[in-house]
Short mmCIF file of C-alpha atoms in Angstrom, two decimals:
data_model
loop_
_atom_site.label_atom_id
_atom_site.label_comp_id
_atom_site.label_asym_id
_atom_site.label_seq_id
_atom_site.Cartn_x
_atom_site.Cartn_y
_atom_site.Cartn_z
CA PHE H 1 -37.87 -49.93 22.20
CA THR H 2 -39.28 -51.31 18.94
CA ARG H 3 -40.46 -54.44 20.76
CA GLN H 4 -42.46 -52.40 23.27
CA TRP H 5 -43.66 -49.76 20.80
CA LEU H 6 -44.65 -52.01 17.89
CA LEU H 7 -45.28 -55.28 19.80
CA THR H 8 -42.89 -57.14 17.50
CA GLU H 9 -42.46 -60.06 19.91
CA ARG H 10 -45.95 -61.22 18.92
CA ILE H 11 -45.32 -61.42 15.18
CA ASP H 12 -44.15 -65.04 15.19
CA ASP H 13 -46.70 -66.28 17.74
CA ILE H 14 -48.85 -67.92 15.06
CA GLY H 15 -47.71 -69.92 12.04
CA PRO H 16 -49.22 -69.95 8.54
CA ASP H 17 -52.30 -71.90 7.50
CA ASP H 18 -50.81 -74.54 5.19
CA ARG H 19 -54.22 -75.11 3.56
CA VAL H 20 -53.96 -71.63 2.03
CA HIS H 21 -50.27 -70.73 1.81
CA ASP H 22 -47.48 -72.40 -0.14
CA LYS H 23 -45.31 -74.22 2.41
CA ARG H 24 -42.20 -73.28 0.44
CA LYS H 25 -42.97 -69.54 0.42
CA VAL H 26 -44.49 -68.98 3.87
CA THR H 27 -42.41 -70.70 6.54
CA PHE H 28 -41.73 -70.26 10.23
CA MET H 29 -38.18 -69.22 9.35
CA LYS H 30 -39.43 -66.37 7.15
CA ILE H 31 -41.91 -65.28 9.83
CA ARG H 32 -39.14 -65.16 12.44
CA GLU H 33 -37.09 -62.97 10.11
CA LEU H 34 -40.07 -60.71 9.40
CA ALA H 35 -40.30 -60.18 13.16
CA ARG H 36 -36.76 -58.76 13.10
CA GLU H 37 -37.44 -56.33 10.26
CA PRO H 38 -38.93 -53.41 12.27
CA LYS H 39 -35.86 -53.31 14.52
CA ALA H 40 -33.52 -53.31 11.50
CA PHE H 41 -35.61 -50.54 9.92
CA PHE H 42 -35.46 -48.40 13.08
CA ARG H 43 -31.71 -48.94 13.33
CA GLU H 44 -31.22 -47.87 9.71
CA LEU H 45 -33.00 -44.57 10.37
CA LEU H 46 -31.05 -43.99 13.57
CA VAL H 47 -27.56 -44.90 12.34
CA HIS H 48 -27.85 -43.02 9.05
CA ASP H 49 -29.62 -39.98 10.51
CA LEU H 50 -32.76 -40.39 8.40
CA SER H 51 -36.15 -38.73 8.75
CA MET H 52 -38.90 -40.14 10.96
CA LEU H 53 -41.22 -39.62 7.99
CA ASN H 54 -39.80 -42.92 6.76
CA PHE H 55 -41.94 -44.57 9.43
CA ILE H 56 -44.95 -43.42 7.40
CA ASP H 57 -43.52 -44.18 3.97
CA SER H 58 -40.09 -44.95 2.58
CA ASP H 59 -38.53 -45.76 -0.78
CA PHE H 60 -36.46 -48.55 0.74
CA ALA H 61 -36.92 -51.66 2.84
CA MET H 62 -34.64 -53.68 5.10
CA VAL H 63 -34.50 -57.31 3.95
CA ASN H 64 -32.31 -60.39 4.11
CA ASP H 65 -32.04 -63.70 2.27
CA GLU H 66 -35.31 -64.94 3.80
CA THR H 67 -37.49 -61.84 3.51
CA ALA H 68 -36.41 -60.40 0.15
CA PRO H 69 -37.98 -63.31 -1.83
CA TYR H 70 -41.04 -63.10 0.42
CA TYR H 71 -41.64 -59.56 -0.87
CA GLY H 72 -40.62 -60.41 -4.42
CA PHE H 73 -37.63 -58.05 -4.19
CA GLY H 74 -35.20 -60.52 -5.74
CA GLU H 75 -32.36 -62.35 -4.07
CA VAL H 76 -30.25 -60.98 -1.21
CA LYS H 77 -27.29 -62.86 0.23
CA GLY H 78 -26.84 -63.35 3.96
CA ARG H 79 -28.99 -63.25 7.06
CA SER H 80 -27.98 -59.65 7.89
CA PHE H 81 -30.59 -57.07 6.93
CA GLN H 82 -29.68 -54.91 3.96
CA ARG H 83 -31.21 -51.79 2.51
CA VAL H 84 -32.85 -52.27 -0.89
CA ALA H 85 -34.90 -49.93 -3.08
CA ILE H 86 -38.61 -50.70 -3.26
CA PRO H 87 -39.84 -51.38 -6.82
CA ALA H 88 -41.95 -48.64 -8.37
CA ASP H 89 -44.96 -50.96 -8.70
CA SER H 90 -44.97 -51.88 -4.99
CA GLU H 91 -46.95 -50.24 -2.17
CA ARG H 92 -44.42 -51.39 0.42
CA GLY H 93 -42.40 -48.94 2.47
CA GLY H 94 -42.75 -47.47 5.94
CA LEU H 95 -44.04 -49.50 8.88
CA ILE H 96 -47.46 -50.44 7.56
CA GLY H 97 -45.87 -51.89 4.43
CA GLN H 98 -43.98 -54.49 6.48
CA ALA H 99 -45.46 -57.97 6.23
CA GLY H 100 -44.61 -58.84 9.83
CA LEU H 101 -46.65 -55.94 11.20
CA LEU H 102 -49.55 -56.80 8.87
CA LYS H 103 -49.39 -60.35 10.23
CA LEU H 104 -49.24 -59.07 13.80
CA THR H 105 -52.60 -57.37 13.35
CA SER H 106 -54.32 -60.48 11.94
CA GLY H 107 -55.59 -63.82 13.18
CA LYS H 108 -54.33 -67.23 12.07
CA HIS H 109 -56.95 -67.67 9.38
CA SER H 110 -58.09 -64.15 8.55
CA THR H 111 -57.22 -60.48 8.66
CA SER H 112 -58.81 -58.07 11.13
CA PRO H 113 -59.54 -54.48 10.06
CA ILE H 114 -60.37 -53.73 13.69
CA LEU H 115 -56.99 -54.94 14.98
CA ARG H 116 -55.14 -53.16 12.19
CA GLY H 117 -57.04 -49.91 12.64
CA THR H 118 -56.54 -50.02 16.41
CA TRP H 119 -52.81 -50.67 15.97
CA ILE H 120 -52.46 -47.63 13.68
CA ILE H 121 -54.35 -45.34 16.04
CA LYS H 122 -52.43 -46.51 19.12
CA ARG H 123 -48.93 -47.11 17.72
CA LEU H 124 -48.68 -44.36 15.09
CA TYR H 125 -51.12 -41.66 16.12
CA GLY H 126 -50.35 -42.35 19.77
CA GLU H 127 -53.98 -42.14 20.83
CA LYS H 128 -55.65 -44.17 23.55
CA LEU H 129 -58.70 -46.27 22.78
CA SER H 130 -60.79 -47.45 25.68
CA PRO H 131 -64.55 -47.83 26.11
CA PRO H 132 -66.23 -45.69 28.77
CA PRO H 133 -66.74 -47.47 32.12
CA GLY H 134 -69.99 -49.38 32.43
CA LEU H 135 -70.54 -49.48 28.66
CA VAL H 136 -73.05 -52.14 27.61
CA VAL H 137 -72.82 -53.13 23.93
CA GLU H 138 -75.73 -54.85 22.22
CA GLU H 139 -74.17 -56.83 19.38
CA PRO H 140 -75.99 -56.40 16.04
CA ASP H 141 -77.27 -59.35 14.01
CA ILE H 142 -74.54 -59.93 11.40
CA ARG H 143 -75.88 -63.18 9.91
CA SER H 144 -76.86 -61.43 6.67
CA ALA H 145 -73.34 -60.08 6.05
CA LYS H 146 -71.39 -61.61 3.19
CA THR H 147 -68.14 -59.61 3.41
CA VAL H 148 -65.90 -58.19 6.13
CA LYS H 149 -66.97 -54.67 5.21
CA GLU H 150 -70.65 -55.59 5.56
CA VAL H 151 -69.98 -57.01 9.04
CA LEU H 152 -68.31 -53.78 10.09
CA GLU H 153 -71.10 -51.67 8.60
CA LEU H 154 -73.66 -53.60 10.64
CA HIS H 155 -71.66 -52.88 13.79
CA LYS H 156 -71.88 -49.19 12.98
CA THR H 157 -75.69 -49.36 13.18
CA GLU H 158 -75.31 -49.63 16.96
CA ALA H 159 -74.54 -46.21 18.42
CA THR H 160 -72.26 -47.65 21.12
CA CYS H 161 -70.29 -49.63 18.49
CA ASN H 162 -70.18 -46.79 15.97
CA ARG H 163 -68.35 -44.56 18.43
CA CYS H 164 -65.14 -46.55 17.96
CA HIS H 165 -65.76 -48.37 14.66
CA SER H 166 -66.16 -45.12 12.73
CA ARG H 167 -62.58 -44.18 13.72
CA ILE H 168 -60.95 -47.60 13.59
CA ASP H 169 -62.45 -49.45 10.63
CA PRO H 170 -61.39 -47.22 7.69
CA PHE H 171 -57.69 -47.58 8.55
CA GLY H 172 -57.94 -51.36 8.72
CA LEU H 173 -60.17 -51.77 5.68
CA ALA H 174 -57.64 -49.90 3.52
CA LEU H 175 -55.22 -52.80 4.12
CA GLU H 176 -57.60 -55.65 3.27
CA HIS H 177 -55.76 -56.53 0.06
CA TYR H 178 -52.96 -57.84 2.32
CA ASP H 179 -53.73 -61.19 3.89
CA GLU H 180 -53.01 -62.55 7.36
CA MET H 181 -49.40 -63.24 6.36
CA GLY H 182 -48.91 -59.73 4.97
CA LEU H 183 -48.99 -60.88 1.33
CA TRP H 184 -51.03 -59.30 -1.47
CA ARG H 185 -54.29 -61.00 -2.43
CA ASP H 186 -56.88 -60.18 -5.10
CA GLU H 187 -59.79 -61.82 -3.25
CA TYR H 188 -60.72 -63.45 0.04
CA ARG H 189 -59.94 -67.16 0.38
CA HIS H 190 -62.11 -69.00 2.88
CA VAL H 191 -61.08 -72.55 3.80
CA GLU H 192 -63.28 -74.91 5.79
CA THR H 193 -62.38 -78.41 6.97
CA ARG H 194 -65.21 -80.90 6.98
CA VAL H 195 -65.80 -82.36 10.43
CA GLY H 196 -64.40 -85.86 10.79
CA THR H 197 -62.51 -85.76 7.49
CA LYS H 198 -59.40 -84.27 5.95
CA ASP H 199 -61.42 -82.77 3.10
CA VAL H 200 -61.43 -79.01 2.75
CA THR H 201 -63.80 -76.64 1.00
CA LYS H 202 -62.39 -73.44 -0.47
CA ARG H 203 -64.52 -70.41 -1.28
CA LYS H 204 -63.57 -67.02 -2.71
CA ALA H 205 -65.14 -63.59 -2.27
CA PRO H 206 -64.38 -60.11 -3.59
CA ILE H 207 -62.55 -57.55 -1.47
CA ASP H 208 -63.97 -54.08 -0.86
CA SER H 209 -61.28 -52.00 0.87
CA THR H 210 -62.89 -48.59 0.38
CA SER H 211 -64.08 -46.52 3.32
CA THR H 212 -64.45 -42.97 4.58
CA LEU H 213 -62.76 -41.45 7.63
CA VAL H 214 -64.84 -39.48 10.12
CA ASP H 215 -63.46 -36.25 8.63
CA GLY H 216 -64.70 -37.19 5.16
CA ARG H 217 -61.43 -38.32 3.57
CA GLU H 218 -61.78 -41.47 1.49
CA ILE H 219 -59.22 -44.28 1.52
CA GLY H 220 -59.17 -47.67 -0.13
CA SER H 221 -55.57 -48.85 -0.37
CA MET H 222 -52.27 -48.90 1.46
CA SER H 223 -51.01 -46.04 -0.72
CA GLU H 224 -54.03 -43.89 0.11
CA LEU H 225 -53.65 -44.72 3.80
CA LYS H 226 -50.04 -43.52 3.66
CA THR H 227 -51.24 -40.30 2.01
CA VAL H 228 -53.60 -39.75 4.96
CA LEU H 229 -50.81 -40.45 7.46
CA MET H 230 -48.53 -38.02 5.63
CA GLU H 231 -51.26 -35.36 5.71
CA ASP H 232 -51.48 -36.01 9.46
CA GLN H 233 -47.70 -36.11 9.85
CA GLU H 234 -47.59 -33.69 12.78
CA GLN H 235 -50.02 -35.78 14.80
CA VAL H 236 -48.27 -39.03 13.81
CA LEU H 237 -44.75 -37.79 14.55
CA LYS H 238 -45.88 -36.35 17.88
CA GLY H 239 -47.39 -39.73 18.64
CA ILE H 240 -44.06 -41.43 17.93
CA LEU H 241 -42.19 -38.78 19.92
CA ALA H 242 -44.48 -39.51 22.85
CA LYS H 243 -43.55 -43.20 22.61
CA LEU H 244 -39.84 -42.31 22.62
CA ALA H 245 -40.30 -39.97 25.59
CA SER H 246 -42.37 -42.54 27.47
CA TYR H 247 -39.64 -45.14 26.98
CA ALA H 248 -36.93 -42.69 28.09
CA LEU H 249 -38.82 -41.46 31.16
CA GLY H 250 -40.18 -44.85 32.19
CA ARG H 251 -43.79 -43.69 32.40
CA GLU H 252 -46.83 -42.96 30.27
CA MET H 253 -47.25 -39.54 28.73
CA GLY H 254 -50.19 -37.46 29.93
CA ILE H 255 -51.85 -34.12 29.28
CA ALA H 256 -49.17 -32.39 31.36
CA ASP H 257 -46.52 -33.64 28.90
CA GLU H 258 -48.08 -32.07 25.80
CA THR H 259 -45.83 -29.02 26.08
CA MET H 260 -42.77 -31.27 26.13
CA ILE H 261 -43.91 -33.12 22.99
CA ASP H 262 -44.62 -29.80 21.23
CA GLU H 263 -41.12 -28.60 22.10
CA LEU H 264 -39.53 -31.82 20.83
CA TYR H 265 -41.50 -31.59 17.58
CA GLN H 266 -40.47 -27.99 16.97
CA GLU H 267 -36.83 -28.88 17.56
CA ILE H 268 -36.67 -31.81 15.16
CA GLU H 269 -38.76 -30.00 12.54
CA GLN H 270 -35.69 -27.88 11.88
CA LYS H 271 -33.67 -31.05 11.25
CA ASN H 272 -35.91 -32.79 8.72
CA PHE H 273 -37.51 -34.79 11.56
CA SER H 274 -34.33 -36.79 12.06
CA LEU H 275 -34.81 -39.83 14.31
CA ARG H 276 -31.32 -39.32 15.73
CA ALA H 277 -32.16 -35.69 16.50
CA ALA H 278 -35.36 -36.86 18.19
CA VAL H 279 -33.45 -39.21 20.50
CA HIS H 280 -30.95 -36.45 21.31
CA ALA H 281 -33.78 -33.97 21.96
CA VAL H 282 -35.50 -36.35 24.39
CA ILE H 283 -32.27 -36.95 26.31
CA ALA H 284 -31.44 -33.24 26.41
CA HIS H 285 -34.89 -32.26 27.66
CA GLU H 286 -35.16 -31.17 31.27
CA SER H 287 -37.80 -33.83 31.96
CA PHE H 288 -35.20 -36.53 31.27
CA ALA H 289 -32.69 -34.89 33.60
CA LYS H 290 -35.25 -34.83 36.41
CA LYS H 291 -36.56 -38.39 36.05
#
């Protein structure tokens, strides 16, 4: 389920850029283990009857001997994932705090606020994003842009682009202090290889992660993004419930299924939004019996 819901099989598709990252810290082995983390996290919630709100934010993480040092959480023995408390000075926790999922929504050499924002809207809010049929987009001239945020702002000047960018971009921009490997950074690091040589040129640029959602709420960090998700917890948890129900029923959820999702939400609300209770509620629902 986690593979289909979160697309975890794609996390280790691309390796690190050795020109930027320390070969001893960012390795293929660590990336493969980061790809296993979401499944271990889901299992921890299910086995120990924990709240689905942990998907939004949690005070613990699931790590092993490869991933604990990656996060700076100290040493952990063994390849099995273990539950550890997240340090008070860390923004980690929940799904969006996991380095593997931050890597999933990035390219090999750079992050992508658009990919990250789209992932949050689709995977957490459970919304569909698709352009209207026959849409013709006239790309704006972005040659004057010096930062990622400026590029995105120029896209918003086109009405056809702004329709989606105004919803997507703020979520992704809030995570820009985490690089393409899911690690914290204080500034952008651009690396260019000179054609025909092995020489590289490195440039740095400041990060501006601040933005405003379409409803006026301002966000500029992972912590503030989690606050927004927690404020929208009903919509987010219903989105996750819809993913569970879709997996159980073997089909996509539609408008006709909204009553079912509302009923599931009301049932688990009485049980502190337990993930285990959610699975039981889906199985006990008449729609599952009739599939």
